[in-house]
Amino acid sequence: MKVAIVLGTRPEIIKMSPIIRELEEKNMEFFILHTGQHYSYNLDQVFFEQLKLPQPKYNLRVGSGTHAEETGKMMIGIERVLFDEKPDIVLVEGDTNTVLAGALASVKVGVTLGHVEAGLRSFDRSMPEEINRIVADHVSDILFAPTEVAKRNLLREGISEEKIHVTGNTIVDAVYQNLKLAEAVNIPFGDDDYFLVTVHRQENTDNPMRLRNIIEGLKLVREYFNMPIIYPIHPRTLKKIKEYGIDVERLNLIEPLDYLSFLKLESKAKLIFTDSGGVQEEACILRVPCVTLRYNTERPETLEVGANVLAGTEPKEILEKAKIMIDAKRDWRNPFGDGKAANRIINIISRGEYRQFK
Ligand code: UD1
Ligand code: UDP
């Protein structure tokens, strides 16, 4: 059996890494197709090096563009590779434009498609990620739902139960596999107390009022707690901050970090403020309270266990939620699995059960 791993962005590289390890350990035939959606060293290559992943056999180098430009270019390139390589199954992970392109290109040429991290829903169709997830889930032959909540979302949309497997989320595997290594890494601010921030979502960065409010809220938090705020900033957000002329002087902006440094920063933070999906999950797994700078989340499990709250983007609300979460009792259970998701996924694929549903 030949497996094609299609990926293109930072979170896909990280969340696919346990699956790639598993394929290597089981000596299975596979190759990596990188769309090139992310291409800056610190959003891409650094993770291949640090996580010791094999280099992609193909890199389409599509780069940045509008949604249609990115997705269209990727589909054309992916289709070509699928014609040449004829894999038995394509795996995509998550909800990016790479996933949308990988999913559509695969099913159109009749290659079996597996969606890792299937069934997440924010129920907000103005988010590009929500559209990507829905399309990928509905065209997939085999769906790896991280939790029962995700499985229920899929069943509600009429996807047949036989195609769905609850496996846990591979982010738990990635955290468990790397946390020990991360502990040895030197990070900015060493043993001092600090808050950690990431913000990069389209609905926050492309709306000047929202981005201004978020930064204002973070400054309020900084003043109230008198604690530094470390913000490894996504290039998308940095570009917008400059474009809108937002003052970020009181915040400690740094370049995006490698995985081990970021994991260590997360694990030692007093609070995490984010609009990232993966960071909400990691905060929950690491038992660091999280304040989500959004009005919804496709990770409701984090809210249910008490690890996360939705603050939205109003400055005062951000501060109020920080005051609540700083006292959170860090004893919640991790709802995302036991760190063996990749093993389950590869075992299911190896058994070839999905074939009967094609
Ligand atoms: C994408 C995903 C988002 C995911 C995020 C992970 C979509 C629709 N969005 O958002 O779901 O959470 O990746 O980080 O797929 N840029 C660089 N260097 C890079 C890549 C991007 O500088 O390597 C800058 C460019 O200015 C680019 C902008 O970031 O225009 C946006 O990049 P894009 O890949 O379109 O979306 P992300 O915001 O990264
Ligand atoms: N991450 C990282 N360095 C950083 C910021 C994030 O390694 O400077 C990792 C983080 O640990 C998580 C993933 O990137 O595993 C999340 O990616 P991102 O926030 O870009 O995307 P999302 O999860 O929102 O799709």
Coordinates of C-alpha atoms and ligand atoms in Angstrom, one line a residue:
M1 CA 0.0 0.0 0.0
K2 CA 1.3 3.5 -0.9
V3 CA 0.2 6.4 1.2
A4 CA 0.4 10.1 0.1
I5 CA 0.7 12.7 2.8
V6 CA -0.5 16.0 1.6
L7 CA 0.4 19.0 3.7
G8 CA 1.3 22.7 3.4
T9 CA 1.2 24.7 6.6
R10 CA 2.8 24.8 10.0
P11 CA 0.0 23.1 11.9
E12 CA -0.3 20.3 9.3
I13 CA 3.4 19.5 9.5
I14 CA 3.2 19.3 13.3
K15 CA 0.0 17.3 13.4
M16 CA 1.1 14.9 10.6
S17 CA 4.5 14.3 12.2
P18 CA 3.3 11.5 14.4
I19 CA 1.6 9.8 11.4
I20 CA 4.8 10.1 9.4
R21 CA 6.8 8.6 12.3
E22 CA 4.3 5.7 12.4
L23 CA 4.6 5.1 8.7
E24 CA 8.4 5.0 9.0
E25 CA 8.3 2.7 12.0
K26 CA 5.9 0.3 10.2
N27 CA 8.1 0.4 7.1
M28 CA 5.2 1.4 4.9
E29 CA 5.5 3.0 1.5
F30 CA 4.7 6.7 1.6
F31 CA 5.7 10.1 0.2
I32 CA 5.1 13.7 1.3
L33 CA 3.5 16.2 -1.1
H34 CA 4.0 19.8 0.2
T35 CA 1.9 22.4 -1.5
G36 CA 4.2 25.2 -0.4
Q37 CA 1.3 27.2 1.2
H38 CA 3.7 28.0 3.9
Y39 CA 7.3 28.6 2.7
S40 CA 9.0 31.0 5.2
Y41 CA 11.8 29.0 7.0
N42 CA 10.2 29.5 10.5
L43 CA 6.7 28.4 9.3
D44 CA 7.9 25.4 7.3
Q45 CA 11.4 24.0 7.0
V46 CA 12.3 24.4 10.7
F47 CA 9.7 21.8 11.6
F48 CA 11.0 19.2 9.1
E49 CA 14.5 19.7 10.6
Q50 CA 13.5 19.8 14.3
L51 CA 11.0 16.9 14.1
K52 CA 13.4 14.9 11.9
L53 CA 10.9 14.4 9.1
P54 CA 11.8 13.2 5.7
Q55 CA 11.9 16.0 3.1
P56 CA 8.8 16.2 0.8
K57 CA 9.2 14.3 -2.4
Y58 CA 7.3 17.1 -4.1
N59 CA 6.9 20.7 -3.3
L60 CA 4.5 22.6 -5.4
R61 CA 5.7 26.0 -4.2
V62 CA 2.3 27.7 -4.7
G63 CA 3.1 30.4 -2.1
S64 CA 0.5 33.0 -1.0
G65 CA -2.5 34.3 -2.8
T66 CA -6.2 34.7 -2.7
H67 CA -8.2 31.6 -1.7
A68 CA -9.0 30.7 -5.2
E69 CA -5.4 31.3 -6.4
E70 CA -3.9 29.1 -3.7
T71 CA -6.5 26.4 -4.0
G72 CA -6.6 26.3 -7.8
K73 CA -2.8 26.1 -8.2
M74 CA -2.6 23.4 -5.6
M75 CA -5.3 21.3 -7.2
I76 CA -3.5 21.3 -10.5
G77 CA -0.2 20.3 -9.0
I78 CA -1.6 17.7 -6.7
E79 CA -3.5 16.1 -9.5
R80 CA -0.4 15.7 -11.6
V81 CA 1.5 14.0 -8.7
L82 CA -1.5 11.7 -8.1
F83 CA -1.5 10.6 -11.8
D84 CA 2.3 9.9 -11.6
E85 CA 2.4 8.3 -8.2
K86 CA -0.9 6.4 -8.1
P87 CA -1.1 6.2 -4.3
D88 CA -3.7 3.9 -2.7
I89 CA -4.7 6.6 -0.2
V90 CA -4.2 10.3 0.3
L91 CA -4.2 11.7 3.9
V92 CA -5.0 15.4 4.6
E93 CA -5.1 17.0 8.0
G94 CA -7.1 19.8 9.4
D95 CA -8.9 22.7 7.6
T96 CA -6.5 24.8 5.5
N97 CA -6.7 25.6 1.7
T98 CA -4.2 22.7 1.3
V99 CA -6.7 20.3 2.8
L100 CA -9.5 21.6 0.5
A101 CA -7.2 21.3 -2.6
G102 CA -5.9 17.9 -1.5
A103 CA -9.4 16.6 -0.9
L104 CA -10.9 17.7 -4.1
A105 CA -8.0 16.7 -6.3
S106 CA -8.0 13.2 -4.8
V107 CA -11.6 12.4 -5.0
K108 CA -11.8 13.8 -8.5
V109 CA -9.2 11.3 -9.7
G110 CA -10.7 8.5 -7.7
V111 CA -8.0 8.1 -5.1
T112 CA -9.3 7.1 -1.6
L113 CA -9.2 10.1 0.8
G114 CA -8.7 10.0 4.5
H115 CA -9.3 13.2 6.6
V116 CA -7.4 13.4 9.8
E117 CA -9.0 15.7 12.4
A118 CA -12.5 15.3 10.8
G119 CA -15.7 16.7 12.2
L120 CA -14.6 19.9 13.9
R121 CA -17.2 22.6 13.5
S122 CA -17.3 26.3 14.6
F123 CA -20.7 26.6 12.9
D124 CA -19.5 29.9 11.4
R125 CA -19.4 29.7 7.7
S126 CA -17.7 33.1 7.3
M127 CA -14.4 31.3 8.3
P128 CA -12.5 29.9 5.4
E129 CA -11.5 27.0 7.6
E130 CA -15.1 26.0 8.2
I131 CA -15.8 25.7 4.5
N132 CA -12.6 23.7 4.0
R133 CA -13.5 21.3 6.8
I134 CA -17.1 20.7 5.6
V135 CA -16.0 20.0 2.0
A136 CA -13.2 17.7 3.1
D137 CA -15.4 15.8 5.5
H138 CA -18.2 15.3 2.9
V139 CA -15.9 14.0 0.2
S140 CA -13.7 11.8 2.4
D141 CA -13.9 8.0 2.3
I142 CA -12.5 7.6 5.8
L143 CA -12.8 10.1 8.6
F144 CA -10.6 10.2 11.7
A145 CA -12.5 12.2 14.3
P146 CA -10.4 13.3 17.3
T147 CA -13.3 13.1 19.8
E148 CA -16.9 11.9 20.2
V149 CA -18.1 15.6 19.8
A150 CA -16.5 15.6 16.3
K151 CA -18.1 12.3 15.5
R152 CA -21.5 13.6 16.5
N153 CA -21.1 16.6 14.2
L154 CA -20.4 14.3 11.3
L155 CA -23.3 12.0 12.0
R156 CA -25.6 15.0 12.3
E157 CA -24.6 16.0 8.7
G158 CA -25.6 12.6 7.5
I159 CA -22.1 11.1 7.1
S160 CA -22.3 7.3 7.5
E161 CA -21.1 5.9 10.8
E162 CA -19.0 3.2 9.1
K163 CA -16.6 5.8 7.7
I164 CA -15.9 7.4 11.0
H165 CA -13.2 6.4 13.5
V166 CA -12.7 8.2 16.8
T167 CA -8.9 8.1 17.3
G168 CA -7.9 11.1 19.5
N169 CA -6.0 14.1 18.0
T170 CA -2.5 13.6 16.8
I171 CA -1.5 16.9 18.5
V172 CA -1.5 14.9 21.8
D173 CA 1.0 12.5 20.2
A174 CA 3.1 15.4 19.0
V175 CA 3.1 17.1 22.5
Y176 CA 4.0 13.9 24.3
Q177 CA 6.7 13.0 21.8
N178 CA 8.4 16.4 22.1
L179 CA 7.7 17.8 25.6
K180 CA 10.8 16.1 27.2
L181 CA 13.0 17.5 24.5
A182 CA 11.4 20.9 24.9
E183 CA 12.2 21.1 28.6
A184 CA 15.9 21.3 27.7
V185 CA 15.5 24.3 25.4
N186 CA 16.3 27.9 26.4
I187 CA 13.5 30.3 26.0
P188 CA 13.1 34.1 26.2
F189 CA 12.3 35.3 29.8
G190 CA 13.7 32.1 31.3
D191 CA 12.1 31.6 34.7
D192 CA 10.2 34.9 34.8
D193 CA 6.4 35.0 34.8
Y194 CA 4.9 35.9 31.4
F195 CA 1.8 35.6 29.2
L196 CA 2.0 34.1 25.7
V197 CA 0.0 35.3 22.7
T198 CA -0.7 34.1 19.1
V199 CA -3.1 35.8 16.7
H200 CA -3.3 35.0 13.0
R201 CA -6.9 34.3 11.9
Q202 CA -8.3 36.0 8.9
E203 CA -11.4 37.3 10.8
N204 CA -9.1 39.0 13.3
T205 CA -6.2 40.2 11.2
D206 CA -8.2 41.5 8.2
N207 CA -10.5 43.5 10.3
P208 CA -8.6 46.7 11.5
M209 CA -11.1 47.4 14.3
R210 CA -10.8 43.8 15.7
L211 CA -7.0 43.7 15.5
R212 CA -6.7 47.1 17.1
N213 CA -9.1 46.0 19.9
I214 CA -7.2 42.7 20.5
I215 CA -3.9 44.6 20.8
E216 CA -5.6 47.2 23.1
G217 CA -6.9 44.3 25.3
L218 CA -3.5 42.7 25.5
K219 CA -2.0 46.1 26.7
L220 CA -4.7 46.3 29.4
V221 CA -3.7 42.8 30.5
R222 CA -0.1 43.8 30.5
E223 CA -0.7 46.8 32.7
Y224 CA -3.1 45.1 35.1
F225 CA -0.9 42.1 35.9
N226 CA 2.4 43.9 35.2
M227 CA 3.6 40.9 33.4
P228 CA 5.4 40.7 30.0
I229 CA 3.4 39.5 27.0
I230 CA 5.4 37.4 24.6
Y231 CA 4.0 37.3 21.1
P232 CA 5.7 35.2 18.4
I233 CA 3.9 36.9 15.5
H234 CA 2.7 35.2 12.3
P235 CA 3.9 37.2 9.3
R236 CA 0.3 37.8 8.2
T237 CA -0.5 39.7 11.4
L238 CA 2.8 41.6 11.4
K239 CA 2.0 42.8 7.9
K240 CA -1.4 44.0 9.0
I241 CA -0.2 45.7 12.2
K242 CA 2.2 47.7 10.0
E243 CA -0.5 48.4 7.4
Y244 CA -3.0 49.7 10.1
G245 CA -0.3 51.6 12.0
I246 CA -1.1 49.8 15.3
D247 CA 1.2 50.6 18.2
V248 CA 2.6 47.4 19.8
E249 CA 5.4 48.9 21.8
R250 CA 4.3 47.5 25.2
L251 CA 4.2 43.9 23.8
N252 CA 7.2 41.7 23.3
L253 CA 6.9 40.8 19.6
I254 CA 9.3 38.0 18.4
E255 CA 9.7 35.9 15.3
P256 CA 7.6 32.7 15.0
L257 CA 9.3 30.0 17.0
D258 CA 10.4 26.4 16.3
Y259 CA 8.2 23.7 17.9
L260 CA 10.3 22.8 20.9
S261 CA 10.8 26.5 22.0
F262 CA 7.1 27.2 21.5
L263 CA 6.0 24.1 23.4
K264 CA 8.3 25.1 26.3
L265 CA 7.0 28.7 26.2
E266 CA 3.4 27.4 26.3
S267 CA 4.0 25.0 29.1
K268 CA 5.6 27.7 31.4
A269 CA 3.1 30.5 30.5
K270 CA 0.8 31.9 33.2
L271 CA -1.9 32.3 30.6
I272 CA -2.2 31.8 26.9
F273 CA -4.2 34.2 24.7
T274 CA -4.8 32.9 21.2
D275 CA -7.1 32.5 18.2
S276 CA -5.2 29.4 17.0
G277 CA -6.9 26.0 16.9
G278 CA -3.7 24.0 17.7
V279 CA -2.7 26.4 20.5
Q280 CA -6.1 26.0 22.2
E281 CA -5.6 22.3 22.1
E282 CA -2.0 22.4 23.4
A283 CA -2.8 24.8 26.2
C284 CA -5.5 22.3 27.3
I285 CA -3.2 19.3 27.0
L286 CA -0.4 21.2 29.0
R287 CA -2.9 22.4 31.6
V288 CA -2.2 26.1 31.0
P289 CA -5.4 28.2 31.1
C290 CA -6.4 29.7 27.7
V291 CA -8.3 32.9 26.7
T292 CA -9.5 32.5 23.2
L293 CA -9.7 35.8 21.2
R294 CA -12.7 34.6 19.2
Y295 CA -16.5 34.5 19.5
N296 CA -16.7 30.7 18.8
T297 CA -14.5 27.7 18.7
E298 CA -14.5 24.4 16.9
R299 CA -12.8 22.9 20.0
P300 CA -15.7 23.1 22.5
E301 CA -14.1 20.2 24.5
T302 CA -11.7 22.8 25.9
L303 CA -14.5 25.0 27.2
E304 CA -16.4 22.0 28.7
V305 CA -13.4 20.9 30.8
G306 CA -12.7 24.4 32.0
A307 CA -9.4 24.9 30.2
N308 CA -10.5 27.7 27.9
V309 CA -12.9 30.6 27.7
L310 CA -14.1 32.7 24.7
A311 CA -13.3 36.3 25.2
G312 CA -14.1 37.7 21.8
T313 CA -12.1 40.8 20.8
E314 CA -13.3 43.6 23.0
P315 CA -10.5 45.0 25.2
K316 CA -12.4 45.0 28.5
E317 CA -13.7 41.5 27.9
I318 CA -10.2 40.2 27.3
L319 CA -9.0 41.6 30.6
E320 CA -12.1 40.3 32.5
K321 CA -11.6 36.8 31.1
A322 CA -7.9 36.9 32.0
K323 CA -8.8 37.8 35.6
I324 CA -11.0 34.7 35.7
M325 CA -8.6 32.3 34.0
I326 CA -5.5 33.2 36.0
D327 CA -7.2 31.5 39.0
A328 CA -8.3 28.4 37.1
K329 CA -7.7 25.1 38.8
R330 CA -5.3 23.3 36.5
D331 CA -6.7 19.9 37.0
W332 CA -8.9 19.3 34.0
R333 CA -8.8 16.1 32.0
N334 CA -7.3 16.1 28.5
P335 CA -10.2 15.5 26.1
F336 CA -8.1 15.0 23.0
G337 CA -6.8 11.4 23.6
D338 CA -4.0 9.4 24.9
G339 CA -1.2 10.2 22.5
K340 CA -1.7 7.1 20.3
A341 CA -3.9 8.6 17.6
A342 CA -1.4 8.2 14.8
N343 CA -0.9 4.5 15.7
R344 CA -4.7 4.0 15.5
I345 CA -5.0 5.8 12.2
I346 CA -2.2 3.9 10.5
N347 CA -3.6 0.5 11.9
I348 CA -7.0 1.3 10.5
I349 CA -5.5 2.2 7.1
S350 CA -3.3 -0.9 7.0
R351 CA -6.4 -3.1 7.6
G352 CA -7.9 -1.5 4.5
E353 CA -11.4 -1.4 6.0
Y354 CA -12.3 1.7 4.2
R355 CA -12.3 -0.1 0.9
Q356 CA -15.8 -1.4 1.4
F357 CA -17.2 2.1 1.6
K358 CA -15.7 3.4 -1.6
Ligands
UD1_1 C1 -3.3 29.4 7.0 C2 -4.6 28.7 7.1 C3 -5.1 28.8 8.6 C4 -4.1 28.2 9.5 C5 -2.7 28.9 9.3 C6 -1.7 28.2 10.2 C7 -6.1 28.8 5.2 C8 -7.3 29.4 4.6 N1 -5.7 29.3 6.3 O1 -3.5 30.8 7.3 O2 -6.3 28.0 8.7 O3 -4.5 28.4 10.8 O4 -2.4 28.8 7.9 O5 -0.7 29.1 10.4 O6 -5.6 27.8 4.7 N2 3.0 34.2 4.9 C9 4.3 34.4 5.0 N3 5.1 33.2 4.9 C10 4.6 32.0 4.8 C11 3.2 31.9 4.7 C12 2.4 33.0 4.7 O7 4.9 35.5 5.1 O8 5.3 31.0 4.8 C13 2.1 35.5 4.9 C14 1.8 36.0 3.6 O9 1.8 37.4 3.7 C15 0.5 35.5 3.3 C16 -0.2 35.5 4.6 O10 0.9 35.1 5.5 O11 -0.3 36.3 2.3 C17 -1.3 34.5 4.7 O12 -0.9 33.2 4.4 P1 -1.9 32.0 4.1 O13 -1.2 30.7 3.9 O14 -2.8 32.4 2.9 O15 -2.8 31.9 5.3 P2 -2.5 31.8 6.9 O16 -2.9 33.1 7.5 O17 -1.0 31.4 7.0
UDP2 N1 3.6 27.0 16.8 C1 5.0 27.0 16.7 N2 5.6 28.2 16.8 C2 5.0 29.4 17.0 C3 3.5 29.4 17.0 C4 2.9 28.2 16.9 O1 5.6 25.9 16.6 O2 5.6 30.4 17.0 C5 2.8 25.7 16.7 C6 1.9 25.4 17.9 O3 2.7 24.7 18.9 C7 0.8 24.5 17.2 C8 0.8 25.0 15.8 O4 2.0 25.8 15.6 O5 1.2 23.2 17.2 C9 -0.4 25.9 15.6 O6 -0.4 26.5 14.3 P1 -1.2 27.8 14.0 O7 -1.5 28.5 15.2 O8 -0.3 28.4 12.9 O9 -2.4 27.2 13.2 P2 -3.9 26.6 13.6 O10 -3.7 25.6 14.6 O11 -4.7 27.8 14.1 O12 -4.4 26.1 12.4

